[in-house]
Coordinates of C-alpha atoms in Angstrom, one line a residue:
X1 CA -57.0 -59.4 -34.6
X2 CA -55.5 -56.2 -36.2
X3 CA -52.0 -56.4 -37.6
X4 CA -50.0 -53.3 -36.8
X5 CA -49.3 -51.3 -39.9
X6 CA -45.8 -50.8 -41.1
X7 CA -44.5 -47.2 -40.7
X8 CA -44.3 -45.4 -44.0
X9 CA -40.8 -44.4 -45.3
X10 CA -41.6 -40.8 -44.6
X11 CA -42.4 -41.6 -40.9
X12 CA -39.3 -43.6 -40.5
X13 CA -37.2 -40.8 -42.0
X14 CA -38.8 -38.3 -39.6
X15 CA -38.1 -40.6 -36.7
X16 CA -34.5 -41.0 -37.7
X17 CA -34.1 -37.2 -38.0
X18 CA -35.5 -36.7 -34.5
X19 CA -33.2 -39.5 -33.2
X20 CA -30.1 -38.0 -34.8
X21 CA -31.0 -34.5 -33.7
X22 CA -31.6 -35.6 -30.1
X23 CA -28.4 -37.7 -30.2
X24 CA -26.4 -34.8 -31.6
X25 CA -27.9 -32.4 -29.0
X26 CA -27.1 -34.8 -26.2
X27 CA -23.5 -35.1 -27.5
X28 CA -23.2 -31.3 -27.8
X29 CA -24.7 -30.7 -24.3
X30 CA -22.5 -33.4 -22.8
X31 CA -19.4 -32.0 -24.5
X32 CA -20.3 -28.5 -23.4
X33 CA -20.8 -29.6 -19.8
X34 CA -17.5 -31.6 -19.9
X35 CA -15.7 -28.6 -21.4
X36 CA -17.1 -26.3 -18.7
X37 CA -16.1 -28.7 -16.0
X38 CA -12.6 -29.0 -17.5
X39 CA -12.1 -25.2 -17.8
X40 CA -13.4 -24.6 -14.3
X41 CA -11.0 -27.3 -13.0
X42 CA -8.1 -25.5 -14.8
X43 CA -9.0 -22.2 -13.1
X44 CA -9.3 -23.8 -9.7
X45 CA -6.0 -25.5 -10.2
X46 CA -4.4 -22.2 -11.2
X47 CA -5.8 -20.5 -8.1
X48 CA -4.5 -23.3 -5.9
X49 CA -1.1 -22.9 -7.5
X50 CA -1.2 -19.2 -6.7
X51 CA -2.0 -19.9 -3.1
X52 CA 0.7 -22.6 -2.9
X53 CA 3.3 -19.9 -3.9
X54 CA 2.2 -17.9 -0.9
X55 CA 0.1 -15.3 -2.7
X56 CA -3.6 -14.5 -2.1
X57 CA -6.1 -15.4 -4.8
X58 CA -8.9 -12.9 -3.9
X59 CA -9.3 -9.5 -2.2
X60 CA -10.7 -11.3 0.8
X61 CA -7.6 -13.3 1.1
X62 CA -5.4 -10.3 0.5
X63 CA -7.2 -8.4 3.3
X64 CA -7.0 -11.4 5.6
X65 CA -3.2 -11.8 5.2
X66 CA -1.2 -10.6 8.2
X67 CA 2.6 -9.8 8.2
X68 CA 4.8 -11.8 10.6
X69 CA 5.0 -10.2 14.0
X70 CA 1.7 -8.3 13.8
X71 CA 0.6 -9.8 17.2
X72 CA 3.6 -8.3 18.9
X73 CA 3.0 -4.8 17.5
X74 CA 1.4 -3.0 14.6
X75 CA 3.1 0.2 13.3
X76 CA -0.2 1.3 11.7
X77 CA -1.7 2.1 15.1
X78 CA 1.2 4.5 15.8
X79 CA 1.0 5.9 12.2
X80 CA -2.6 6.7 12.7
X81 CA -1.8 8.7 15.8
X82 CA 0.9 10.5 13.9
X83 CA -1.6 11.4 11.2
X84 CA -3.9 12.9 13.8
X85 CA -1.0 14.9 15.2
X86 CA 0.2 16.3 11.9
X87 CA -0.5 19.9 11.1
X88 CA -3.4 20.3 8.7
X89 CA -2.4 21.6 5.3
X90 CA -1.7 25.3 5.7
X91 CA -0.6 27.2 2.6
X92 CA 0.6 30.2 4.5
X93 CA 2.7 28.1 6.9
X94 CA 4.2 25.9 4.2
X95 CA 4.8 28.7 1.6
X96 CA 8.5 29.2 2.5
X97 CA 9.2 25.6 3.6
X98 CA 11.7 24.0 1.2
X99 CA 10.2 20.9 -0.4
X100 CA 6.6 22.1 0.3
X101 CA 6.2 25.6 -1.0
X102 CA 9.7 26.5 -1.9
X103 CA 12.7 25.0 -3.7
X104 CA 15.7 23.7 -1.8
X105 CA 19.0 25.4 -2.4
X106 CA 21.7 23.5 -4.2
X107 CA 24.0 21.2 -2.2
X108 CA 26.6 23.4 -0.4
X109 CA 24.4 26.5 -0.5
X110 CA 23.2 28.0 2.8
X111 CA 19.5 27.9 3.5
X112 CA 17.9 31.4 3.2
X113 CA 16.8 32.8 6.6
X114 CA 13.2 33.0 5.7
X115 CA 13.1 29.4 4.6
X116 CA 15.0 28.4 7.8
X117 CA 12.5 30.2 10.0
X118 CA 9.5 28.8 8.1
X119 CA 10.9 25.2 8.4
X120 CA 11.5 25.6 12.1
X121 CA 8.0 26.8 12.7
X122 CA 6.5 24.0 10.5
X123 CA 8.6 21.3 12.4
X124 CA 7.8 22.8 15.8
X125 CA 4.1 22.5 15.0
X126 CA 4.6 18.9 13.9
X127 CA 7.0 17.8 16.6
X128 CA 4.6 15.3 18.2
X129 CA 3.8 13.7 14.8
X130 CA 7.6 13.3 14.1
X131 CA 8.1 11.4 17.3
X132 CA 5.2 9.1 16.5
X133 CA 6.6 8.5 13.0
X134 CA 10.0 7.5 14.4
X135 CA 8.3 5.3 17.0
X136 CA 6.3 3.5 14.2
X137 CA 9.6 3.0 12.3
X138 CA 10.9 0.9 15.1
X139 CA 8.0 -1.6 14.7
X140 CA 8.5 -4.1 12.0
X141 CA 5.0 -5.3 11.3
X142 CA 2.4 -2.9 9.8
X143 CA -1.1 -3.3 8.6
X144 CA -3.8 -0.6 8.3
X145 CA -7.4 -1.4 9.3
X146 CA -8.8 -0.2 6.0
X147 CA -9.4 -2.9 3.4
X148 CA -8.7 -3.0 -0.3
X149 CA -11.9 -3.3 -2.3
X150 CA -13.3 -2.8 -5.8
X151 CA -15.3 0.1 -4.5
X152 CA -14.1 3.6 -3.9
X153 CA -12.8 3.9 -0.3
X154 CA -12.2 7.4 1.0
X155 CA -10.6 6.1 4.2
X156 CA -8.0 4.2 2.3
X157 CA -7.4 7.1 0.0
X158 CA -6.9 9.3 3.2
X159 CA -4.2 6.8 4.4
X160 CA -2.3 7.2 1.1
X161 CA -2.5 11.0 1.3
X162 CA -1.4 11.0 5.0
X163 CA 1.5 8.7 4.3
X164 CA 2.8 11.1 1.6
X165 CA 2.3 14.1 3.9
X166 CA 4.2 12.2 6.7
X167 CA 7.0 11.5 4.3
X168 CA 7.3 15.1 3.3
X169 CA 7.3 16.1 6.9
X170 CA 10.2 13.7 7.6
X171 CA 11.9 14.9 4.5
X172 CA 12.0 18.5 5.8
X173 CA 13.0 17.2 9.2
X174 CA 16.0 15.2 7.9
X175 CA 17.3 18.1 5.8
X176 CA 17.0 20.6 8.6
X177 CA 18.8 18.3 11.0
X178 CA 21.5 17.9 8.3
X179 CA 21.7 21.6 8.0
X180 CA 22.5 21.8 11.7
X181 CA 25.2 19.2 11.3
X182 CA 23.3 16.3 13.0
X183 CA 23.7 13.7 10.3
X184 CA 23.0 10.6 12.5
X185 CA 19.6 12.0 13.7
X186 CA 18.8 13.1 10.1
X187 CA 19.5 9.5 9.0
X188 CA 16.9 8.3 11.5
X189 CA 14.3 10.4 9.7
X190 CA 15.4 9.0 6.4
X191 CA 14.9 5.4 7.8
X192 CA 11.5 6.5 9.0
X193 CA 10.7 7.6 5.4
X194 CA 11.7 4.3 3.9
X195 CA 9.7 2.4 6.5
X196 CA 6.7 4.5 5.5
X197 CA 7.3 3.3 2.0
X198 CA 7.0 -0.3 3.2
X199 CA 4.0 0.2 5.4
X200 CA 1.5 -0.6 2.6
X201 CA 3.0 -3.9 1.6
X202 CA 0.3 -6.1 3.2
X203 CA -2.4 -4.3 1.3
X204 CA -0.4 -3.7 -1.9
X205 CA -1.9 -3.2 -5.3
X206 CA -0.5 -1.1 -8.1
X207 CA -1.8 2.2 -6.8
X208 CA -0.3 1.6 -3.3
X209 CA 3.0 0.7 -5.1
X210 CA 2.9 4.1 -6.8
X211 CA 2.5 5.7 -3.3
X212 CA 5.4 3.6 -2.0
X213 CA 7.7 4.7 -4.9
X214 CA 6.9 8.4 -4.4
X215 CA 7.8 8.0 -0.7
X216 CA 11.1 6.2 -1.4
X217 CA 12.1 8.8 -3.9
X218 CA 11.7 11.5 -1.2
X219 CA 14.3 9.5 0.9
X220 CA 16.7 9.4 -2.1
X221 CA 16.4 13.1 -2.6
X222 CA 16.9 13.8 1.1
X223 CA 19.9 11.5 1.5
X224 CA 21.9 13.4 -1.1
X225 CA 21.3 16.6 0.8
X226 CA 22.1 14.9 4.2
X227 CA 25.5 13.5 3.0
X228 CA 26.4 16.9 1.5
X229 CA 25.5 19.0 4.6
X230 CA 26.5 16.7 7.6
X231 CA 28.7 13.9 8.6
X232 CA 27.4 10.4 9.2
X233 CA 29.1 7.9 11.5
X234 CA 30.2 4.6 9.9
X235 CA 27.5 2.7 11.7
X236 CA 24.8 5.1 10.7
X237 CA 25.9 5.1 7.0
X238 CA 25.9 1.3 7.0
X239 CA 22.4 1.1 8.6
X240 CA 21.0 3.6 6.1
X241 CA 22.5 1.7 3.2
X242 CA 20.8 -1.5 4.4
X243 CA 17.5 0.3 4.5
X244 CA 17.9 1.5 0.9
X245 CA 18.9 -2.1 -0.2
X246 CA 15.8 -3.4 1.6
X247 CA 13.6 -0.9 -0.3
X248 CA 14.8 -2.6 -3.5
X249 CA 13.3 -6.0 -2.4
X250 CA 11.8 -7.4 -5.6
X251 CA 9.2 -9.3 -3.6
X252 CA 7.5 -6.0 -2.8
X253 CA 7.0 -5.4 -6.5
X254 CA 5.8 -9.0 -7.0
X255 CA 3.4 -8.6 -4.1
X256 CA 1.9 -5.4 -5.7
X257 CA 1.2 -7.3 -9.0
X258 CA -0.2 -10.2 -7.0
X259 CA -2.5 -7.8 -5.2
X260 CA -3.6 -6.3 -8.5
X261 CA -4.4 -9.8 -9.7
X262 CA -6.7 -10.2 -6.6
X263 CA -8.4 -7.0 -7.6
X264 CA -8.9 -8.2 -11.2
X265 CA -10.2 -11.6 -10.0
X266 CA -12.8 -9.9 -7.8
X267 CA -13.9 -7.5 -10.7
X268 CA -13.9 -10.4 -13.1
X269 CA -16.2 -12.4 -10.9
X270 CA -19.0 -10.1 -12.1
X271 CA -18.0 -10.3 -15.7
X272 CA -20.9 -8.4 -17.3
X273 CA -20.5 -5.4 -15.0
X274 CA -16.7 -5.4 -15.4
X275 CA -16.9 -5.5 -19.2
X276 CA -19.5 -2.7 -19.4
X277 CA -17.8 -0.5 -16.9
X278 CA -14.2 -0.8 -18.2
X279 CA -14.8 -1.0 -22.0
X280 CA -14.1 2.1 -23.9
X281 CA -17.3 1.4 -25.8
X282 CA -19.4 0.8 -22.6
X283 CA -22.5 2.3 -24.2
X284 CA -22.4 0.2 -27.3
X285 CA -24.9 -2.5 -27.8
X286 CA -22.2 -4.9 -29.0
X287 CA -20.4 -4.7 -25.6
X288 CA -23.6 -5.2 -23.7
X289 CA -24.4 -8.2 -25.8
X290 CA -21.0 -9.8 -25.3
X291 CA -21.3 -9.0 -21.6
X292 CA -24.4 -11.3 -21.4
X293 CA -23.4 -13.8 -24.0
X294 CA -19.7 -14.6 -23.1
X295 CA -20.6 -16.1 -19.6
X296 CA -23.3 -18.2 -21.2
X297 CA -20.7 -19.6 -23.7
X298 CA -18.0 -20.0 -21.1
X299 CA -15.7 -17.6 -23.0
X300 CA -15.2 -15.5 -19.8
X301 CA -13.4 -18.5 -18.3
X302 CA -10.9 -18.6 -21.2
X303 CA -10.6 -14.8 -20.9
X304 CA -9.6 -15.3 -17.2
X305 CA -7.0 -17.9 -18.0
X306 CA -5.3 -15.5 -20.5
X307 CA -5.3 -12.8 -17.8
X308 CA -3.8 -15.0 -15.2
X309 CA -1.1 -16.0 -17.6
X310 CA -0.3 -12.3 -18.1
X311 CA -0.2 -11.6 -14.4
X312 CA 2.1 -14.6 -13.8
X313 CA 4.6 -13.3 -16.5
X314 CA 4.6 -9.9 -14.8
X315 CA 5.1 -11.5 -11.3
X316 CA 8.0 -13.6 -12.6
X317 CA 9.6 -10.4 -14.1
X318 CA 9.1 -8.5 -10.8
X319 CA 10.7 -11.2 -8.8
X320 CA 13.7 -11.7 -11.1
X321 CA 14.3 -8.0 -11.9
X322 CA 14.2 -8.8 -15.6
X323 CA 12.7 -6.4 -18.2
X324 CA 9.0 -6.1 -17.9
X325 CA 7.2 -8.0 -20.6
X326 CA 6.1 -6.3 -23.8
X327 CA 2.3 -6.0 -23.7
X328 CA 2.0 -5.5 -27.4
X329 CA 3.8 -8.8 -28.0
X330 CA 1.7 -10.7 -25.6
X331 CA -1.4 -9.2 -27.1
X332 CA -0.6 -11.0 -30.4
X333 CA -1.2 -14.3 -28.6
X334 CA -4.5 -13.3 -27.0
X335 CA -7.6 -14.2 -29.0
X336 CA -10.2 -11.5 -29.7
X337 CA -12.8 -13.1 -27.4
X338 CA -10.5 -12.4 -24.3
X339 CA -12.1 -9.0 -23.9
X340 CA -11.0 -8.1 -20.3
X341 CA -7.5 -9.5 -20.9
X342 CA -7.1 -7.2 -23.9
X343 CA -8.2 -4.2 -21.8
X344 CA -5.9 -5.3 -19.0
X345 CA -2.9 -5.4 -21.2
X346 CA -3.0 -1.6 -21.8
X347 CA -2.7 -1.0 -18.1
X348 CA -0.5 -3.6 -16.4
X349 CA 2.6 -3.0 -18.6
X350 CA 2.9 0.6 -17.4
X351 CA 4.6 -0.1 -14.0
X352 CA 7.8 -1.2 -15.8
X353 CA 9.1 2.2 -16.5
X354 CA 8.4 3.6 -13.1
X355 CA 9.9 0.5 -11.4
X356 CA 13.1 0.7 -13.4
X357 CA 13.5 4.4 -12.6
X358 CA 12.7 3.7 -8.9
X359 CA 15.2 0.9 -8.8
X360 CA 18.0 2.9 -10.3
X361 CA 17.4 5.8 -7.9
X362 CA 17.6 3.4 -4.9
X363 CA 20.6 1.5 -6.4
X364 CA 22.7 4.6 -7.0
X365 CA 21.9 5.8 -3.5
X366 CA 22.9 2.5 -1.9
X367 CA 26.1 2.4 -4.0
X368 CA 26.8 6.1 -3.0
X369 CA 26.4 5.2 0.7
X370 CA 28.9 2.3 0.2
X371 CA 31.4 4.8 -1.3
X372 CA 30.7 7.2 1.5
X373 CA 31.5 4.5 4.1
X374 CA 34.7 3.6 2.1
X375 CA 35.8 7.2 2.4
X376 CA 35.1 7.3 6.2
X377 CA 37.4 4.3 6.6
X378 CA 40.1 5.2 4.1
X379 CA 40.0 9.0 4.0
X380 CA 39.7 8.9 0.2
X381 CA 37.2 7.9 -2.4
X382 CA 37.3 4.4 -4.0
X383 CA 39.0 4.2 -7.4
X384 CA 36.3 1.9 -8.8
X385 CA 33.1 0.3 -7.7
X386 CA 34.9 -3.0 -7.7
X387 CA 36.8 -1.8 -4.6
X388 CA 33.5 -1.7 -2.7
X389 CA 32.6 -5.3 -3.3
X390 CA 33.1 -7.5 -0.3
X391 CA 33.2 -5.2 2.7
X392 CA 30.8 -2.5 1.5
X393 CA 28.7 -4.1 -1.3
X394 CA 27.7 -7.8 -1.7
X395 CA 27.9 -7.4 -5.5
X396 CA 28.4 -4.8 -8.2
X397 CA 25.3 -2.7 -8.6
X398 CA 24.0 -3.2 -12.1
X399 CA 22.3 -0.7 -14.5
X400 CA 19.0 -1.9 -16.0
X401 CA 19.3 0.9 -18.6
X402 CA 22.7 -0.3 -19.7
X403 CA 22.1 -4.0 -20.4
X404 CA 22.7 -4.8 -16.7
X405 CA 26.3 -3.6 -16.8
X406 CA 27.7 -2.0 -13.6
X407 CA 26.7 1.5 -12.7
X408 CA 29.1 4.3 -13.7
X409 CA 31.4 6.1 -11.3
X410 CA 33.6 9.2 -11.8
X411 CA 35.3 11.9 -9.8
X412 CA 33.7 15.3 -9.7
X413 CA 36.2 17.8 -8.3
X414 CA 36.6 16.8 -4.6
X415 CA 33.4 14.7 -4.8
X416 CA 32.2 11.6 -6.5
X417 CA 29.3 10.9 -9.0
X418 CA 27.6 7.5 -9.3
X419 CA 25.1 7.2 -12.1
X420 CA 22.9 5.1 -14.3
X421 CA 22.5 5.7 -18.1
X422 CA 18.8 6.5 -17.5
X423 CA 15.9 6.2 -19.9
X424 CA 17.8 7.3 -23.0
X425 CA 20.2 4.4 -22.4
X426 CA 23.2 6.6 -23.2
X427 CA 26.2 7.6 -21.2
X428 CA 25.7 11.4 -20.8
X429 CA 28.7 11.7 -18.4
X430 CA 26.6 11.9 -15.2
X431 CA 24.5 14.9 -16.4
X432 CA 21.1 14.3 -14.8
X433 CA 18.3 15.7 -17.0
X434 CA 14.7 14.4 -17.6
X435 CA 15.7 11.4 -19.8
X436 CA 19.5 11.4 -19.3
X437 CA 21.6 9.9 -16.5
X438 CA 20.2 9.1 -13.0
X439 CA 22.8 10.7 -10.8
X440 CA 23.8 10.7 -7.2
X441 CA 26.5 13.2 -6.2
X442 CA 28.7 12.9 -3.1
X443 CA 30.4 16.2 -2.2
X444 CA 32.2 15.3 1.1

């Protein structure tokens, strides 16, 4: 009978090394698996929290969302008929039309005859489209059939273009009606412009928000001309003021950021392609290596969590009306491996400036309409904005460019000026220049 030989010390040492290596590998693999499960659970929990707040968590969910009342009527169907009825772009026809190919005269100045004739011809050619646009404005719910996607969509781009063209058409219509002295009918066109601005809300991302802002600003520009050239009834002025206040709904801004978050989530789902496409060094071997390596290491999940945090901060600011967060400060808290988040930070902070300018244009217009109503009732301008609170305003309108102090108001001859300090955050006495005060003038 052979007695088994005792392993040599060298063999025992090799065995122990293998055992320790295998044990260490098992611990590392197990820890990695547990970490990946944990981080994935955190992401899923975050997405569920987003859905619980009433926001979509993917482009599929964004496109599936339907505004209340859509079953009873969809304004988009009427808008699409209006787009078909609009006159195609005609440089010769539009050359002398104020707001299209020519400048409008100053408030109080008569419209030159050539501009009046050109405007009448342009509106006559577009009369059917105008009626459709006003019909659509009576329908509360709106959702266009085109879907938001990460791919270029010419049909959706055409919708944006046609909405802007429709707004310019209504802009000309409102100002021509005002020039004839028909203020109440002109106000209907202004309401239709503001409803155009809200039409993209169900499919809102930041680019659609920019379209909405540009449309709303056309309404602000037109209402100053309408109030200077015609007389509104008390009821019409109150209705128009409500529409301007509605256009200031902070949820519209929050929804646009939430829509942009859906866009980011869909892009980020293909991390490698997103990183290569959007990196400023997309052709560098380092970026391509990271695009392959980061998902293997799970760092793309951590990247996603940082991005979701940045979106949430922006949505909170949008809902509250607070100052938009400073991207450079947030960037200091983001680790270098969060590659797409760091790229994202350079873009998402940009809406803050345009949103504040947009808000102040709308807020000065709404306050001006409240003062206009006061004069209709009392045959004089209010002495202060405080005199409007209660019957004409629910609260004092605040200026985001003046530490949220009330807007400024002063007499201007027989008229009234209501203004914000503007981007230079300085009281320039109601002189509206590029960076100075944001001004609304009432002349009658």
